[in-house]
Coordinates of C-alpha atoms in Angstrom, one line a residue:
Chain A
M1128 CA 97.8 88.7 102.4
N1129 CA 95.2 86.0 101.7
I1130 CA 93.6 85.0 105.0
F1131 CA 91.1 82.2 105.4
Y1132 CA 89.1 80.9 108.2
A1133 CA 89.7 77.3 109.2
S1134 CA 86.6 76.4 111.2
K1135 CA 87.4 72.8 111.7
L1136 CA 91.1 72.6 112.2
D1137 CA 92.2 70.1 114.8
V1138 CA 94.8 71.2 117.3
G1139 CA 98.1 69.7 116.5
S1140 CA 97.1 68.6 113.0
D1141 CA 99.2 69.9 110.1
E1142 CA 96.9 69.1 107.3
Y1143 CA 93.6 70.9 106.7
K1144 CA 90.8 70.0 104.3
M1145 CA 88.9 73.1 103.0
D1146 CA 85.4 72.1 101.6
D1147 CA 83.2 75.1 102.6
S1148 CA 82.6 78.6 101.4
E1149 CA 86.2 79.5 102.3
W1150 CA 87.4 77.1 99.6
H1151 CA 85.0 78.5 97.2
H1152 CA 86.4 82.0 97.9
C1153 CA 90.0 80.7 97.8
H1154 CA 89.7 78.6 94.6
K1155 CA 87.0 80.3 92.5
V1156 CA 87.2 83.9 93.6
M1157 CA 90.9 84.4 94.4
R1158 CA 91.9 81.7 91.9
L1159 CA 94.5 80.1 94.2
G1160 CA 95.5 76.5 93.6
M1161 CA 98.4 74.0 94.0
N1162 CA 101.5 75.3 95.7
D1163 CA 100.0 78.7 96.5
A1164 CA 100.7 80.0 99.9
I1165 CA 97.8 81.0 102.2
H1166 CA 97.2 82.2 105.7
F1167 CA 94.7 80.7 108.1
F1168 CA 93.2 81.9 111.3
T1169 CA 91.4 79.4 113.4
G1170 CA 89.3 81.9 115.4
D1171 CA 91.1 80.9 118.7
G1172 CA 94.1 83.2 118.5
T1173 CA 96.5 81.7 116.0
L1174 CA 97.5 82.8 112.6
R1175 CA 99.1 80.0 110.5
Y1176 CA 100.9 79.8 107.2
G1177 CA 100.3 77.0 104.8
K1178 CA 100.5 75.8 101.2
I1179 CA 97.9 74.2 99.0
V1180 CA 98.9 70.6 98.3
S1181 CA 95.8 69.5 96.5
A1182 CA 93.0 71.3 94.8
N1183 CA 89.9 70.4 92.9
K1184 CA 86.4 71.9 92.4
N1185 CA 84.9 70.8 95.7
F1186 CA 87.8 70.8 98.2
G1187 CA 91.4 71.5 98.7
T1188 CA 94.0 70.3 101.1
V1189 CA 96.4 72.6 102.8
S1190 CA 99.7 71.7 104.5
M1191 CA 100.2 74.0 107.5
T1192 CA 103.8 74.7 108.2
E1193 CA 103.9 77.2 111.0
I1194 CA 102.2 79.4 113.4
I1195 CA 103.0 83.0 112.6
R1196 CA 101.2 84.9 115.3
E1197 CA 99.6 83.8 118.5
E1198 CA 97.5 86.0 120.9
P1199 CA 95.9 85.4 124.2
Y1200 CA 92.1 85.7 124.3
P1201 CA 91.2 89.3 125.0
T1202 CA 89.1 90.4 128.0
R1203 CA 85.4 89.8 127.0
K1204 CA 83.6 93.0 126.0
G1205 CA 79.9 92.1 125.3
I1206 CA 77.0 94.1 123.9
A1207 CA 73.5 92.7 124.5
I1208 CA 71.2 94.7 122.3
A1209 CA 67.6 94.8 121.2
P1210 CA 67.7 94.5 117.4
T1211 CA 66.4 97.5 115.3
K1212 CA 63.8 97.2 112.6
N1213 CA 66.3 98.2 109.9
M1214 CA 68.6 95.2 109.5
S1215 CA 71.4 97.1 107.9
R1216 CA 71.9 99.2 111.1
I1217 CA 72.5 96.0 113.1
E1218 CA 74.9 94.8 110.4
W1219 CA 77.1 97.9 110.5
M1220 CA 77.1 97.8 114.3
V1221 CA 78.5 94.2 114.1
E1222 CA 81.1 95.2 111.4
K1223 CA 82.3 98.3 113.5
G1224 CA 82.0 96.4 116.8
V1225 CA 84.4 93.7 115.6
E1226 CA 86.8 96.4 114.3
I1227 CA 87.0 98.2 117.6
G1228 CA 87.3 94.8 119.7
V1229 CA 83.9 93.7 120.9
T1230 CA 84.0 90.0 121.6
D1231 CA 80.3 89.1 122.1
F1232 CA 77.2 90.3 120.3
I1233 CA 74.0 89.2 122.0
F1234 CA 70.6 90.0 120.5
F1235 CA 67.5 89.8 122.7
Q1236 CA 63.8 90.6 122.8
S1237 CA 62.9 93.7 124.8
Q1238 CA 59.3 94.8 125.6
H1239 CA 59.6 97.7 123.1
S1240 CA 61.5 95.6 120.5
E1241 CA 60.8 96.4 116.9
R1242 CA 62.1 93.1 115.5
T1243 CA 61.6 89.6 116.9
H1244 CA 64.0 87.6 114.8
L1245 CA 67.4 87.8 113.4
K1246 CA 69.2 85.6 110.9
Q1247 CA 72.4 84.3 112.6
D1248 CA 73.9 83.1 109.4
R1249 CA 74.0 86.5 107.7
L1250 CA 75.5 88.2 110.8
Q1251 CA 78.0 85.4 111.1
K1252 CA 79.2 86.2 107.5
I1253 CA 79.5 89.9 108.3
L1254 CA 81.5 89.0 111.4
L1255 CA 83.9 86.8 109.6
S1256 CA 84.5 89.3 106.9
A1257 CA 85.1 92.1 109.5
V1258 CA 87.5 89.9 111.4
K1259 CA 89.6 89.2 108.4
Q1260 CA 89.6 92.8 107.4
S1261 CA 90.7 94.0 110.7
L1262 CA 93.3 91.2 111.0
K1263 CA 91.9 89.8 114.3
L1264 CA 92.7 86.3 115.4
F1265 CA 89.6 85.6 117.4
L1266 CA 86.0 85.1 116.1
P1267 CA 83.6 87.1 118.3
S1268 CA 80.5 85.1 119.4
I1269 CA 77.0 85.9 118.3
L1270 CA 73.8 84.8 120.1
V1271 CA 70.4 85.7 118.7
D1272 CA 66.8 85.6 119.8
L1273 CA 67.4 85.5 123.5
S1274 CA 64.8 86.6 126.1
F1275 CA 65.6 89.6 128.4
E1276 CA 65.7 87.1 131.3
E1277 CA 68.3 84.8 129.5
V1278 CA 70.6 87.8 129.1
L1279 CA 70.3 88.6 132.8
Y1280 CA 71.4 85.1 133.7
L1281 CA 74.2 84.7 131.0
D1282 CA 77.4 83.3 132.2
G1283 CA 81.0 84.4 131.6
F1284 CA 80.7 88.1 132.5
D1285 CA 81.8 89.4 135.9
A1286 CA 79.9 92.6 135.6
K1287 CA 76.7 93.5 133.7
Y1288 CA 75.4 97.1 133.0
I1289 CA 72.1 98.3 131.7
A1290 CA 72.3 101.5 129.7
H1291 CA 69.1 103.6 129.6
C1292 CA 67.9 107.2 129.5
K1293 CA 65.7 107.1 132.6
E1294 CA 66.6 108.3 136.1
D1295 CA 69.2 107.0 138.5
T1296 CA 72.2 106.2 136.2
V1297 CA 75.9 106.8 136.7
P1298 CA 78.3 107.7 133.9
I1299 CA 79.5 104.4 132.4
L1300 CA 83.2 105.2 132.7
S1301 CA 82.9 105.8 136.4
V1302 CA 82.0 102.2 137.1
L1303 CA 83.3 100.0 134.3
E1304 CA 86.1 97.8 135.6
G1305 CA 88.3 97.5 132.5
Q1306 CA 90.1 94.4 133.4
K1307 CA 87.0 92.3 133.9
P1308 CA 84.7 90.7 131.4
N1309 CA 81.9 93.2 130.9
L1310 CA 78.5 93.1 129.3
V1311 CA 76.4 96.2 128.5
L1312 CA 72.7 95.9 127.8
I1313 CA 71.3 98.3 125.2
G1314 CA 67.6 98.8 124.8
P1315 CA 65.4 99.4 121.7
E1316 CA 64.5 102.8 120.2
G1317 CA 61.7 103.2 122.8
D1318 CA 64.2 102.4 125.6
F1319 CA 63.8 99.7 128.3
S1320 CA 60.5 99.5 130.1
N1321 CA 60.5 100.3 133.8
E1322 CA 59.7 96.7 134.5
E1323 CA 62.9 95.6 132.7
I1324 CA 65.0 98.2 134.4
N1325 CA 63.7 97.1 137.8
L1326 CA 64.3 93.4 137.1
A1327 CA 67.8 94.2 136.0
R1328 CA 68.5 96.1 139.1
K1329 CA 67.2 93.3 141.3
N1330 CA 69.6 91.0 139.4
G1331 CA 72.6 93.2 140.3
L1332 CA 73.0 95.1 137.0
V1333 CA 74.2 98.7 137.3
S1334 CA 72.2 101.4 135.5
V1335 CA 74.6 103.5 133.4
S1336 CA 74.4 106.4 131.1
L1337 CA 76.4 106.6 127.8
G1338 CA 76.5 110.4 127.8
N1339 CA 74.5 113.5 127.3
T1340 CA 73.3 112.9 123.8
R1341 CA 70.3 111.0 122.3
L1342 CA 71.8 108.0 120.4
R1343 CA 70.1 105.6 118.0
T1344 CA 70.2 102.0 119.3
E1345 CA 72.9 100.8 117.0
T1346 CA 75.1 103.9 117.8
A1347 CA 74.5 103.3 121.5
G1348 CA 75.7 99.6 121.1
L1349 CA 78.9 100.7 119.3
M1350 CA 79.7 103.4 121.8
A1351 CA 79.1 101.0 124.7
G1352 CA 81.6 98.7 123.0
H1353 CA 84.1 101.6 122.7
F1354 CA 83.6 102.5 126.4
M1355 CA 84.6 98.9 127.3
V1356 CA 87.6 98.9 125.0
I1357 CA 88.7 102.3 126.5
A1358 CA 88.2 101.0 130.1
N1359 CA 90.3 98.0 129.2
E1360 CA 93.1 99.7 127.4
Y1361 CA 93.4 102.6 129.9
N1362 CA 92.8 100.4 132.8
F1363 CA 89.8 102.1 134.4
N1364 CA 88.6 101.4 137.9
S1365 CA 90.9 98.5 138.4
N1366 CA 92.2 99.3 141.9
E1367 CA 88.9 99.3 143.6
Q1368 CA 88.7 96.6 146.3
Chain B
M1342 CA 57.4 116.4 117.3
N1343 CA 57.8 118.1 113.8
I1344 CA 61.2 119.9 113.8
F1345 CA 62.2 122.0 110.8
Y1346 CA 65.3 124.0 110.1
A1347 CA 65.0 127.8 109.7
S1348 CA 68.2 128.6 107.8
K1349 CA 67.3 132.3 107.3
L1350 CA 65.6 133.4 110.5
D1351 CA 66.5 136.9 111.6
V1352 CA 67.3 137.2 115.2
G1353 CA 64.4 139.1 116.9
S1354 CA 62.0 138.4 114.1
D1355 CA 58.8 136.6 115.0
E1356 CA 57.6 135.7 111.4
Y1357 CA 59.4 133.3 109.1
K1358 CA 58.8 132.6 105.5
M1359 CA 59.6 129.0 104.5
D1360 CA 60.3 128.6 100.8
D1361 CA 62.9 125.9 100.7
S1362 CA 63.1 122.1 100.8
E1363 CA 62.0 122.3 104.4
W1364 CA 58.6 123.8 103.3
H1365 CA 58.3 121.1 100.7
H1366 CA 58.9 118.5 103.4
C1367 CA 56.5 120.2 105.8
H1368 CA 53.7 120.8 103.4
K1369 CA 53.9 118.0 100.8
V1370 CA 55.4 115.2 102.9
M1371 CA 54.1 115.9 106.4
R1372 CA 50.9 117.5 105.0
L1373 CA 51.0 120.4 107.6
G1374 CA 49.1 123.6 106.7
M1375 CA 47.2 126.4 108.2
N1376 CA 47.1 126.6 112.0
D1377 CA 49.4 123.6 112.5
A1378 CA 52.0 123.8 115.2
I1379 CA 55.6 123.2 114.3
H1380 CA 59.0 123.5 115.9
F1381 CA 62.0 125.2 114.4
F1382 CA 65.6 125.1 115.2
T1383 CA 67.9 127.7 113.8
G1384 CA 71.2 125.9 114.1
D1385 CA 72.5 128.4 116.6
G1386 CA 71.2 126.8 119.8
T1387 CA 67.5 127.6 120.0
L1388 CA 64.4 125.5 119.6
R1389 CA 61.3 127.7 118.8
Y1390 CA 57.6 126.9 118.7
G1391 CA 55.4 128.4 115.9
K1392 CA 52.1 128.1 114.1
I1393 CA 51.6 128.2 110.3
V1394 CA 49.7 131.3 109.4
S1395 CA 49.7 131.1 105.7
A1396 CA 50.3 128.2 103.3
N1397 CA 50.5 127.6 99.6
K1398 CA 52.4 125.3 97.2
N1399 CA 55.5 127.4 97.1
F1400 CA 55.9 128.9 100.5
G1401 CA 54.4 129.2 104.0
T1402 CA 54.5 131.8 106.7
V1403 CA 55.1 130.8 110.4
S1404 CA 54.4 132.9 113.4
M1405 CA 57.0 132.2 116.1
T1406 CA 55.7 132.4 119.5
E1407 CA 58.3 131.3 121.9
I1408 CA 61.7 129.9 122.5
I1409 CA 61.3 126.5 124.0
R1410 CA 64.9 125.5 124.6
E1411 CA 68.2 127.3 124.5
E1412 CA 71.7 125.9 124.7
P1413 CA 75.2 127.3 124.8
Y1414 CA 77.4 126.3 121.9
P1415 CA 79.3 123.1 122.8
T1416 CA 83.1 122.9 123.0
R1417 CA 84.2 122.3 119.5
K1418 CA 85.1 118.8 118.6
G1419 CA 86.4 118.5 115.2
I1420 CA 87.4 115.6 112.9
A1421 CA 89.6 116.3 109.9
I1422 CA 89.7 113.3 107.6
A1423 CA 90.8 112.0 104.3
P1424 CA 87.7 110.9 102.4
T1425 CA 87.3 107.1 101.6
K1426 CA 86.6 105.8 98.1
N1427 CA 83.3 104.4 99.2
M1428 CA 81.0 107.5 99.8
S1429 CA 78.6 105.6 101.9
R1430 CA 81.3 105.1 104.6
I1431 CA 81.8 108.9 104.8
E1432 CA 78.0 109.4 105.0
W1433 CA 77.5 107.1 108.0
M1434 CA 80.4 108.6 109.7
V1435 CA 78.8 112.0 109.4
E1436 CA 75.4 110.7 110.6
K1437 CA 76.9 108.9 113.6
G1438 CA 79.4 111.8 114.3
V1439 CA 76.5 114.3 114.6
E1440 CA 74.7 111.8 116.9
I1441 CA 77.6 111.6 119.3
G1442 CA 78.3 115.3 119.3
V1443 CA 81.0 116.1 116.7
T1444 CA 80.8 119.7 115.8
D1445 CA 83.2 120.1 112.8
F1446 CA 83.7 117.7 109.8
I1447 CA 86.7 118.7 107.7
F1448 CA 87.6 116.8 104.6
F1449 CA 91.0 117.1 103.1
Q1450 CA 93.4 115.7 100.6
S1451 CA 96.1 113.5 101.8
Q1452 CA 99.0 112.1 99.8
H1453 CA 97.5 108.6 99.9
S1454 CA 93.9 109.8 99.5
E1455 CA 91.6 107.6 97.5
R1456 CA 89.1 110.3 96.6
T1457 CA 89.8 113.8 95.5
H1458 CA 86.4 115.5 95.7
L1459 CA 83.3 115.4 97.9
K1460 CA 79.8 116.9 97.3
Q1461 CA 79.1 119.2 100.1
D1462 CA 75.3 119.4 99.3
R1463 CA 74.7 115.7 99.9
L1464 CA 76.7 115.7 103.2
Q1465 CA 74.8 118.8 104.3
K1466 CA 71.5 117.0 103.8
I1467 CA 72.7 114.0 105.9
L1468 CA 74.0 116.3 108.6
L1469 CA 70.6 118.1 108.8
S1470 CA 68.7 115.0 108.9
A1471 CA 71.0 113.6 111.7
V1472 CA 70.7 116.8 113.7
K1473 CA 66.9 116.7 113.6
Q1474 CA 66.8 113.0 114.5
S1475 CA 69.1 113.4 117.5
L1476 CA 67.3 116.6 118.7
K1477 CA 70.4 118.7 118.5
L1478 CA 70.2 122.6 118.3
F1479 CA 73.4 123.3 116.5
L1480 CA 74.2 122.6 112.9
P1481 CA 77.8 121.2 112.8
S1482 CA 80.0 122.7 110.2
I1483 CA 81.3 120.8 107.0
L1484 CA 84.3 121.9 105.0
V1485 CA 85.4 119.9 102.0
D1486 CA 88.4 119.7 99.6
L1487 CA 90.9 121.4 101.8
S1488 CA 94.6 120.7 101.4
F1489 CA 96.6 119.1 104.3
E1490 CA 98.3 122.5 104.8
E1491 CA 95.0 124.3 105.1
V1492 CA 94.0 121.9 107.9
L1493 CA 97.2 122.6 109.7
Y1494 CA 96.6 126.3 109.7
L1495 CA 92.9 126.1 110.5
D1496 CA 91.7 128.6 113.0
G1497 CA 89.3 128.0 116.0
F1498 CA 90.9 124.9 117.6
D1499 CA 93.2 125.3 120.6
A1500 CA 94.8 121.9 120.1
K1501 CA 95.3 119.7 117.1
Y1502 CA 96.2 116.0 117.1
I1503 CA 97.2 113.7 114.3
A1504 CA 96.2 110.0 114.6
H1505 CA 98.3 107.5 112.8
C1506 CA 99.7 104.0 113.2
K1507 CA 103.4 104.8 112.9
E1508 CA 105.9 105.3 115.7
D1509 CA 106.1 107.9 118.5
T1510 CA 102.4 108.2 119.3
V1511 CA 100.8 108.7 122.7
P1512 CA 97.4 107.3 123.8
I1513 CA 94.9 110.0 122.7
L1514 CA 93.1 110.1 126.1
S1515 CA 96.3 110.8 127.9
V1516 CA 96.7 114.1 126.2
L1517 CA 93.3 115.4 125.0
E1518 CA 92.2 118.4 127.0
G1519 CA 88.6 118.0 127.2
Q1520 CA 87.5 121.5 127.9
K1521 CA 89.4 122.9 124.9
P1522 CA 88.4 123.0 121.3
N1523 CA 90.1 120.1 119.8
L1524 CA 90.7 118.8 116.3
V1525 CA 91.9 115.3 115.4
L1526 CA 93.3 114.5 112.0
I1527 CA 92.6 111.1 110.5
G1528 CA 94.5 109.8 107.5
P1529 CA 93.4 107.6 104.6
E1530 CA 93.4 103.8 104.5
G1531 CA 97.2 103.8 103.6
D1532 CA 97.8 106.2 106.6
F1533 CA 99.6 109.5 106.5
S1534 CA 102.9 109.7 104.7
N1535 CA 106.1 110.3 106.8
E1536 CA 106.4 113.8 105.2
E1537 CA 102.8 114.7 106.3
I1538 CA 103.5 113.5 109.9
N1539 CA 106.8 115.5 110.1
L1540 CA 105.1 118.5 108.7
A1541 CA 102.3 118.2 111.3
R1542 CA 104.8 117.7 114.1
K1543 CA 106.7 120.9 113.0
N1544 CA 103.4 122.7 113.2
G1545 CA 102.8 121.6 116.8
L1546 CA 100.4 118.8 116.3
V1547 CA 100.6 115.9 118.8
S1548 CA 100.9 112.4 117.3
V1549 CA 98.3 110.2 118.9
S1550 CA 97.1 106.5 118.9
L1551 CA 93.5 105.7 118.9
G1552 CA 94.1 102.2 120.4
N1553 CA 95.4 98.7 119.8
T1554 CA 93.3 97.8 116.9
R1555 CA 93.4 98.4 113.2
L1556 CA 90.4 100.6 112.2
R1557 CA 89.0 101.6 108.9
T1558 CA 89.3 105.3 108.2
E1559 CA 85.6 106.1 108.9
T1560 CA 85.6 104.1 112.1
A1561 CA 88.8 105.9 113.2
G1562 CA 87.0 109.2 112.5
L1563 CA 84.0 108.2 114.5
M1564 CA 86.2 106.9 117.5
A1565 CA 88.2 110.0 117.4
G1566 CA 85.0 111.9 117.8
H1567 CA 84.0 109.7 120.7
F1568 CA 87.3 110.3 122.5
M1569 CA 86.8 114.0 122.3
V1570 CA 83.2 113.7 123.7
I1571 CA 84.5 111.5 126.5
A1572 CA 87.4 113.9 127.3
N1573 CA 84.8 116.8 127.4
E1574 CA 82.2 115.0 129.5
Y1575 CA 84.6 113.4 131.9
N1576 CA 86.8 116.5 132.1
F1577 CA 90.1 114.8 131.0
N1578 CA 93.5 116.6 131.5
S1579 CA 91.9 119.8 132.4
N1580 CA 94.2 120.7 135.4
E1581 CA 97.4 120.7 133.4
Q1582 CA 99.0 124.1 133.5

């Protein structure tokens, strides 16, 4: 199945003009042209079927005939993480995170951060490729270069957790409320500073532990994602009043 | 902290001769020599402290003074998996699997396997490096090139599960007994054949689902590992008679 991403499709429209890298991939790489059938996802939960009705080097037009699959937006499961020095470690975390169902990737500066800047474009490509590969219909969101404070005040999450290896943490599954939009903060290799942990506590974040083992940053990020997925699918801590 | 692996240390001995790649790493790469302090782990649960008492190009002798840390062997958590075509995907699964606490990696041939042979040496190196990095004291075991039937009859696991995307599965956390040695079988990209699933069922394996999303083989392996770690740490299903 050839699936393409329609980033600019108007709701209700039944024609779509492809003139971006997806058209390049469709026409040049996959060698699809006039009358070929393709599938589109719009990143907002629908998978559509269409046929190419015009094709040239620079753009193609697709006539959309029907919606094949439609899904409600999943409960948000966000990872906010301090980027590692080695970019490939971040990239695989994004790829695997998409696969398991993480909906938000947020990269921020921590006091012990090893890297100060991330290229959003490159991560966005990896994201899109992982979304297609795993047949998801929603495009997770990526935010880069936030400050620690900006993460603390981020909207859209009912509960925020900070995972660290210092004292006074609770096991993450004992507190994660699976049916709510959750965000877990993951520190850099040198962990969060005491100052950051205190600031997080003052802002209502719960200090959690991801388990008994020492994890690399990117592994911690992925496992935090998996804990949120599990809490959601197995309906953890949802009856607490 | 400089940690080395003492593969041939006799129990009770207080001198150890290093003449393998660990000595190369110690002497040539880390430039350690006479009177330098080093740490050793033996892969069986002890971390020892020692001092180099003789050093030349080919080997060194270390005097072991004390055991610093000792751990009981963890509950076995095994992944039996059909190797992917792309070797690097297997390698990262082993690295991450060690980090989170998987104790046994078993690679076998499935009817839809994409790769028929794995080099144990290379995986062993990755394993050792991941063990050191994550400060573990046990060396997980690796078995390669097993047949599907050999996996079914493998000793040392109280319960075996087969994860697949076909019908009649139960969510894995609803059945994993966390305090028992568990083994989860993961199929290749094209999933297990019906024949394999039936054979597994006949041999008492429980068919499980890893969740609602489509995962790549290596991601499924890692997540199966995480489920076993969680079931163990959170003591899942342990009161069933």
